[in-house]
Short mmCIF file of N, CA and C in Angstrom, two decimals:
data_model
loop_
_atom_site.label_atom_id
_atom_site.label_comp_id
_atom_site.label_asym_id
_atom_site.label_seq_id
_atom_site.Cartn_x
_atom_site.Cartn_y
_atom_site.Cartn_z
N ILE A 1 120.21 -79.24 -61.29
CA ILE A 1 119.48 -78.23 -61.98
C ILE A 1 118.14 -78.88 -62.50
N LEU A 2 117.44 -77.47 -62.98
CA LEU A 2 115.96 -76.59 -62.88
C LEU A 2 115.05 -77.39 -64.16
N THR A 3 113.93 -78.07 -63.91
CA THR A 3 113.27 -78.83 -64.63
C THR A 3 111.88 -78.20 -64.79
N THR A 4 111.73 -78.30 -65.99
CA THR A 4 110.22 -77.97 -66.53
C THR A 4 109.60 -78.10 -67.34
N LYS A 5 108.57 -77.87 -66.37
CA LYS A 5 107.13 -78.55 -66.78
C LYS A 5 106.23 -78.72 -68.05
N LEU A 6 105.75 -79.03 -68.99
CA LEU A 6 105.37 -79.13 -70.08
C LEU A 6 103.62 -79.94 -69.72
N ASN A 7 102.60 -78.86 -70.13
CA ASN A 7 101.10 -79.47 -69.55
C ASN A 7 101.14 -79.73 -70.75
N ILE A 8 100.67 -80.87 -71.82
CA ILE A 8 99.80 -81.02 -73.12
C ILE A 8 98.86 -81.73 -72.89
N SER A 9 97.98 -80.89 -73.84
CA SER A 9 96.16 -81.55 -73.95
C SER A 9 96.08 -81.96 -74.87
N PHE A 10 94.80 -82.74 -75.23
CA PHE A 10 93.64 -82.86 -76.13
C PHE A 10 92.90 -82.41 -75.90
N PRO A 11 92.13 -81.16 -75.95
CA PRO A 11 90.73 -81.12 -75.70
C PRO A 11 89.81 -82.07 -76.40
N ALA A 12 89.99 -82.22 -77.25
CA ALA A 12 88.71 -82.89 -77.88
C ALA A 12 88.03 -84.40 -77.62
N THR A 13 89.53 -84.62 -76.42
CA THR A 13 88.85 -85.92 -76.22
C THR A 13 89.04 -85.71 -74.38
N GLY A 14 90.01 -85.00 -74.08
CA GLY A 14 89.74 -84.31 -72.79
C GLY A 14 91.27 -85.02 -72.11
N CYS A 15 92.33 -86.24 -72.90
CA CYS A 15 93.41 -86.30 -72.73
C CYS A 15 94.80 -85.27 -71.95
N GLN A 16 95.73 -85.84 -71.36
CA GLN A 16 96.52 -84.57 -71.00
C GLN A 16 97.43 -85.25 -70.03
N LYS A 17 98.85 -85.32 -70.61
CA LYS A 17 99.93 -85.41 -70.61
C LYS A 17 100.62 -84.31 -69.48
N LEU A 18 101.66 -85.09 -68.11
CA LEU A 18 102.88 -84.15 -67.74
C LEU A 18 103.93 -84.39 -68.14
N ILE A 19 105.01 -83.53 -68.32
CA ILE A 19 106.02 -84.00 -68.88
C ILE A 19 106.89 -82.59 -68.29
N GLU A 20 107.81 -83.45 -67.73
CA GLU A 20 109.28 -82.77 -66.90
C GLU A 20 110.27 -83.24 -68.41
N VAL A 21 111.42 -81.77 -68.05
CA VAL A 21 112.21 -81.64 -69.53
C VAL A 21 113.68 -81.52 -68.26
N ASP A 22 114.49 -81.99 -68.11
CA ASP A 22 115.64 -81.50 -67.60
C ASP A 22 116.20 -80.88 -68.66
N ASP A 23 116.52 -81.24 -70.00
CA ASP A 23 117.53 -80.60 -71.01
C ASP A 23 116.60 -79.59 -71.80
N GLU A 24 118.09 -79.28 -71.10
CA GLU A 24 117.57 -77.06 -72.04
C GLU A 24 117.54 -77.58 -73.24
N ARG A 25 117.97 -77.73 -73.69
CA ARG A 25 117.98 -77.61 -75.68
C ARG A 25 117.08 -78.60 -76.55
N LYS A 26 116.20 -79.16 -75.95
CA LYS A 26 115.08 -80.06 -75.95
C LYS A 26 113.38 -78.58 -75.98
N LEU A 27 114.28 -77.74 -75.53
CA LEU A 27 112.72 -76.26 -74.68
C LEU A 27 113.52 -75.19 -75.95
N ARG A 28 114.33 -75.40 -76.52
CA ARG A 28 114.71 -74.40 -77.17
C ARG A 28 113.64 -74.27 -77.78
N THR A 29 113.12 -75.24 -78.82
CA THR A 29 112.14 -74.93 -79.74
C THR A 29 110.71 -74.13 -79.46
N PHE A 30 110.82 -74.33 -78.90
CA PHE A 30 109.85 -73.86 -77.39
C PHE A 30 110.33 -72.19 -76.89
N TYR A 31 111.21 -71.32 -77.29
CA TYR A 31 111.66 -70.28 -76.60
C TYR A 31 111.60 -69.19 -77.70
N GLU A 32 110.88 -67.94 -77.16
CA GLU A 32 111.06 -66.75 -77.75
C GLU A 32 109.48 -66.81 -78.89
N LYS A 33 108.55 -67.62 -78.44
CA LYS A 33 107.76 -68.01 -79.34
C LYS A 33 106.40 -67.24 -78.88
N ARG A 34 105.99 -67.32 -79.30
CA ARG A 34 104.34 -66.14 -78.86
C ARG A 34 103.01 -67.65 -79.18
N MET A 35 102.06 -66.68 -78.36
CA MET A 35 100.74 -67.84 -77.96
C MET A 35 100.29 -67.86 -79.20
N THR A 36 99.55 -69.01 -79.38
CA THR A 36 98.36 -69.53 -80.21
C THR A 36 99.94 -69.76 -81.72
N THR A 37 101.28 -69.88 -81.76
CA THR A 37 101.49 -70.24 -82.53
C THR A 37 101.90 -72.15 -82.60
N GLU A 38 102.00 -72.67 -83.90
CA GLU A 38 102.29 -73.87 -83.72
C GLU A 38 103.37 -74.18 -83.95
N VAL A 39 104.01 -75.09 -83.13
CA VAL A 39 105.23 -76.04 -83.27
C VAL A 39 105.92 -77.27 -83.46
N ALA A 40 106.22 -77.91 -84.13
CA ALA A 40 106.83 -79.05 -84.07
C ALA A 40 106.97 -79.46 -82.84
N ALA A 41 107.13 -80.97 -82.46
CA ALA A 41 107.02 -81.27 -81.09
C ALA A 41 108.47 -82.29 -81.23
N ASP A 42 109.00 -82.18 -82.20
CA ASP A 42 110.08 -83.57 -82.85
C ASP A 42 111.08 -83.69 -81.68
N ALA A 43 111.30 -82.28 -80.67
CA ALA A 43 112.58 -82.18 -80.04
C ALA A 43 112.67 -82.35 -78.91
N LEU A 44 111.21 -83.01 -78.20
CA LEU A 44 111.19 -84.10 -77.05
C LEU A 44 111.51 -85.04 -77.01
N GLY A 45 110.90 -85.60 -78.18
CA GLY A 45 111.77 -87.15 -78.58
C GLY A 45 111.22 -87.74 -79.39
N GLU A 46 111.42 -89.04 -79.56
CA GLU A 46 110.76 -89.95 -80.27
C GLU A 46 109.89 -90.27 -80.26
N GLU A 47 109.39 -90.10 -79.27
CA GLU A 47 107.09 -90.17 -79.08
C GLU A 47 106.75 -88.96 -79.55
N TRP A 48 107.66 -87.94 -79.03
CA TRP A 48 106.54 -87.05 -79.98
C TRP A 48 107.44 -86.75 -82.11
N LYS A 49 107.46 -87.42 -82.18
CA LYS A 49 107.71 -87.04 -83.66
C LYS A 49 106.42 -87.15 -84.56
N GLY A 50 106.80 -86.05 -85.59
CA GLY A 50 105.14 -85.86 -86.25
C GLY A 50 104.34 -85.20 -85.67
N TYR A 51 104.03 -84.45 -84.05
CA TYR A 51 103.52 -83.47 -83.21
C TYR A 51 103.46 -82.19 -83.31
N MET A 52 102.55 -82.09 -83.48
CA MET A 52 102.82 -80.23 -83.58
C MET A 52 101.85 -80.04 -82.37
N VAL A 53 102.27 -78.94 -82.17
CA VAL A 53 101.47 -78.40 -80.42
C VAL A 53 101.57 -76.80 -80.73
N ARG A 54 100.23 -76.21 -80.08
CA ARG A 54 99.65 -74.93 -80.18
C ARG A 54 100.39 -74.18 -78.68
N ILE A 55 100.59 -73.37 -78.32
CA ILE A 55 101.03 -72.48 -77.38
C ILE A 55 100.09 -72.07 -76.70
N SER A 56 99.69 -72.35 -75.51
CA SER A 56 98.02 -71.86 -75.41
C SER A 56 98.36 -70.85 -73.84
N GLY A 57 99.76 -70.86 -73.33
CA GLY A 57 99.74 -71.06 -71.29
C GLY A 57 100.82 -70.52 -71.91
N GLY A 58 101.39 -70.65 -70.36
CA GLY A 58 102.42 -70.71 -69.51
C GLY A 58 102.95 -69.61 -68.53
N ASN A 59 103.79 -69.47 -68.04
CA ASN A 59 104.98 -68.61 -67.45
C ASN A 59 106.18 -68.81 -67.25
N ASP A 60 106.97 -67.36 -67.08
CA ASP A 60 108.75 -67.59 -67.65
C ASP A 60 108.87 -67.78 -66.26
N LYS A 61 110.25 -67.86 -66.35
CA LYS A 61 110.90 -68.09 -65.01
C LYS A 61 110.93 -67.14 -63.70
N GLN A 62 110.72 -66.01 -64.07
CA GLN A 62 109.85 -65.20 -62.99
C GLN A 62 108.85 -65.33 -62.03
N GLY A 63 108.26 -66.83 -63.08
CA GLY A 63 106.85 -66.72 -62.47
C GLY A 63 105.88 -65.81 -63.53
N PHE A 64 105.97 -64.99 -64.33
CA PHE A 64 105.00 -63.85 -64.34
C PHE A 64 104.18 -64.93 -65.98
N PRO A 65 103.05 -65.06 -65.85
CA PRO A 65 102.31 -65.68 -66.82
C PRO A 65 102.39 -64.79 -67.78
N MET A 66 101.98 -65.51 -69.45
CA MET A 66 101.87 -65.37 -70.69
C MET A 66 100.31 -64.73 -70.62
N LYS A 67 100.76 -63.64 -71.64
CA LYS A 67 98.97 -63.06 -71.86
C LYS A 67 99.42 -62.54 -73.43
N GLN A 68 98.45 -62.19 -74.42
CA GLN A 68 97.97 -62.91 -75.37
C GLN A 68 97.61 -61.21 -75.93
N GLY A 69 98.52 -60.72 -76.64
CA GLY A 69 97.57 -59.15 -77.38
C GLY A 69 98.88 -58.46 -76.11
N ASN A 70 99.57 -59.06 -75.87
CA ASN A 70 100.80 -57.54 -75.10
C ASN A 70 101.85 -56.49 -76.52
N LYS A 71 101.43 -56.93 -77.49
CA LYS A 71 102.31 -56.60 -78.20
C LYS A 71 101.86 -55.70 -79.28
N SER A 72 102.08 -54.44 -79.40
CA SER A 72 101.41 -53.12 -80.02
C SER A 72 102.06 -52.45 -80.84
N GLU A 73 100.79 -51.61 -81.63
CA GLU A 73 102.35 -50.83 -82.21
C GLU A 73 102.65 -49.26 -81.36
N LEU A 74 103.35 -48.66 -81.28
CA LEU A 74 103.99 -47.39 -80.98
C LEU A 74 102.62 -46.30 -81.15
N PRO A 75 102.92 -45.56 -80.36
CA PRO A 75 101.52 -44.53 -80.16
C PRO A 75 102.33 -44.03 -81.07
N PRO A 76 101.10 -42.44 -81.71
CA PRO A 76 101.43 -41.52 -82.18
C PRO A 76 102.88 -41.41 -82.35
N PRO A 77 103.07 -40.50 -82.85
CA PRO A 77 104.83 -38.70 -82.53
C PRO A 77 103.28 -37.69 -82.24
N PRO A 78 103.76 -36.53 -81.48
CA PRO A 78 102.99 -35.76 -81.39
C PRO A 78 102.92 -34.78 -82.28
N LEU A 79 103.41 -34.68 -82.97
CA LEU A 79 103.49 -33.95 -84.44
C LEU A 79 102.27 -34.32 -85.09
N ALA A 80 101.84 -35.74 -85.52
CA ALA A 80 101.06 -36.70 -86.19
C ALA A 80 99.72 -35.65 -85.07
N CYS A 81 99.08 -35.93 -84.03
CA CYS A 81 98.24 -34.93 -83.38
C CYS A 81 98.59 -33.77 -83.70
N PHE A 82 98.99 -33.36 -84.02
CA PHE A 82 98.95 -31.59 -83.71
C PHE A 82 98.63 -31.43 -85.50
N TYR A 83 99.31 -32.22 -86.18
CA TYR A 83 98.68 -32.30 -87.62
C TYR A 83 96.89 -32.41 -87.95
N ILE A 84 96.55 -33.46 -86.88
CA ILE A 84 95.39 -34.04 -87.42
C ILE A 84 94.05 -32.65 -86.53
N ILE A 85 94.96 -31.80 -85.91
CA ILE A 85 94.14 -31.16 -85.14
C ILE A 85 93.87 -29.61 -86.12
N LEU A 86 95.60 -29.57 -86.98
CA LEU A 86 95.03 -29.12 -87.97
C LEU A 86 93.92 -28.96 -89.34
N GLU A 87 94.16 -29.63 -90.24
CA GLU A 87 93.71 -30.37 -90.64
C GLU A 87 91.74 -30.31 -89.84
N MET A 88 91.73 -31.05 -88.92
CA MET A 88 90.12 -29.89 -88.32
C MET A 88 89.77 -28.97 -88.44
N ILE A 89 90.57 -27.75 -87.89
CA ILE A 89 90.61 -26.94 -88.14
C ILE A 89 90.62 -26.35 -88.95
N PHE A 90 91.82 -26.08 -90.64
CA PHE A 90 91.49 -25.91 -91.79
C PHE A 90 89.00 -26.16 -92.33
N PHE A 91 89.20 -27.53 -92.17
CA PHE A 91 88.15 -28.21 -92.45
C PHE A 91 86.50 -27.47 -92.04
N PHE A 92 87.10 -27.19 -90.91
CA PHE A 92 85.66 -26.11 -89.95
C PHE A 92 86.19 -25.14 -90.40
N PHE A 93 87.05 -24.46 -91.08
CA PHE A 93 87.24 -22.73 -91.47
C PHE A 93 86.74 -22.87 -93.28
N LEU A 94 87.14 -24.11 -93.75
CA LEU A 94 86.59 -24.40 -95.06
C LEU A 94 84.75 -24.43 -94.85
N VAL A 95 84.41 -25.15 -93.92
CA VAL A 95 82.79 -25.57 -94.32
C VAL A 95 81.91 -24.10 -94.00
N LEU A 96 82.99 -23.01 -92.80
CA LEU A 96 82.14 -21.85 -92.90
C LEU A 96 82.32 -20.48 -93.72
N LEU A 97 83.54 -21.16 -95.12
CA LEU A 97 83.53 -20.93 -95.98
C LEU A 97 82.26 -20.87 -97.28
N LEU A 98 82.22 -22.22 -97.34
CA LEU A 98 81.54 -22.49 -98.10
C LEU A 98 79.65 -22.05 -98.21
N ARG A 99 79.24 -22.30 -96.03
CA ARG A 99 78.41 -21.36 -96.13
C ARG A 99 78.16 -19.60 -95.99
N VAL A 100 79.51 -18.80 -95.99
CA VAL A 100 78.99 -18.11 -96.36
C VAL A 100 78.45 -17.37 -97.71
N ARG A 101 79.34 -17.84 -98.73
CA ARG A 101 79.18 -17.53 -100.06
C ARG A 101 78.06 -17.71 -100.40
N LEU A 102 77.76 -19.43 -100.03
CA LEU A 102 76.14 -19.74 -100.31
C LEU A 102 74.94 -19.11 -99.67
N GLN A 103 75.62 -18.24 -98.82
CA GLN A 103 74.63 -17.43 -98.36
C GLN A 103 73.86 -16.22 -99.34
#
């Protein structure tokens, strides 16, 4: 049986509690959550009813640490860069044309 350790702390008072959870059903509420997400701690037992906890770190079963800000937008498609460059060239020639006409 794999045990999971939860380190629950309250920074305002410096209080800290380490809980070892054997039941995977109790941990399901914490799965697939991102950092800084607030989760109800009711699943941990009667002692934790009504408490909300914020996920501030951790690691997965392979030992990789959680990092904030990993999820990002996909890079723009290659044609988007082409269109931006095309607009810049068009704007450049438009400015040149206006300068020639004004002189």
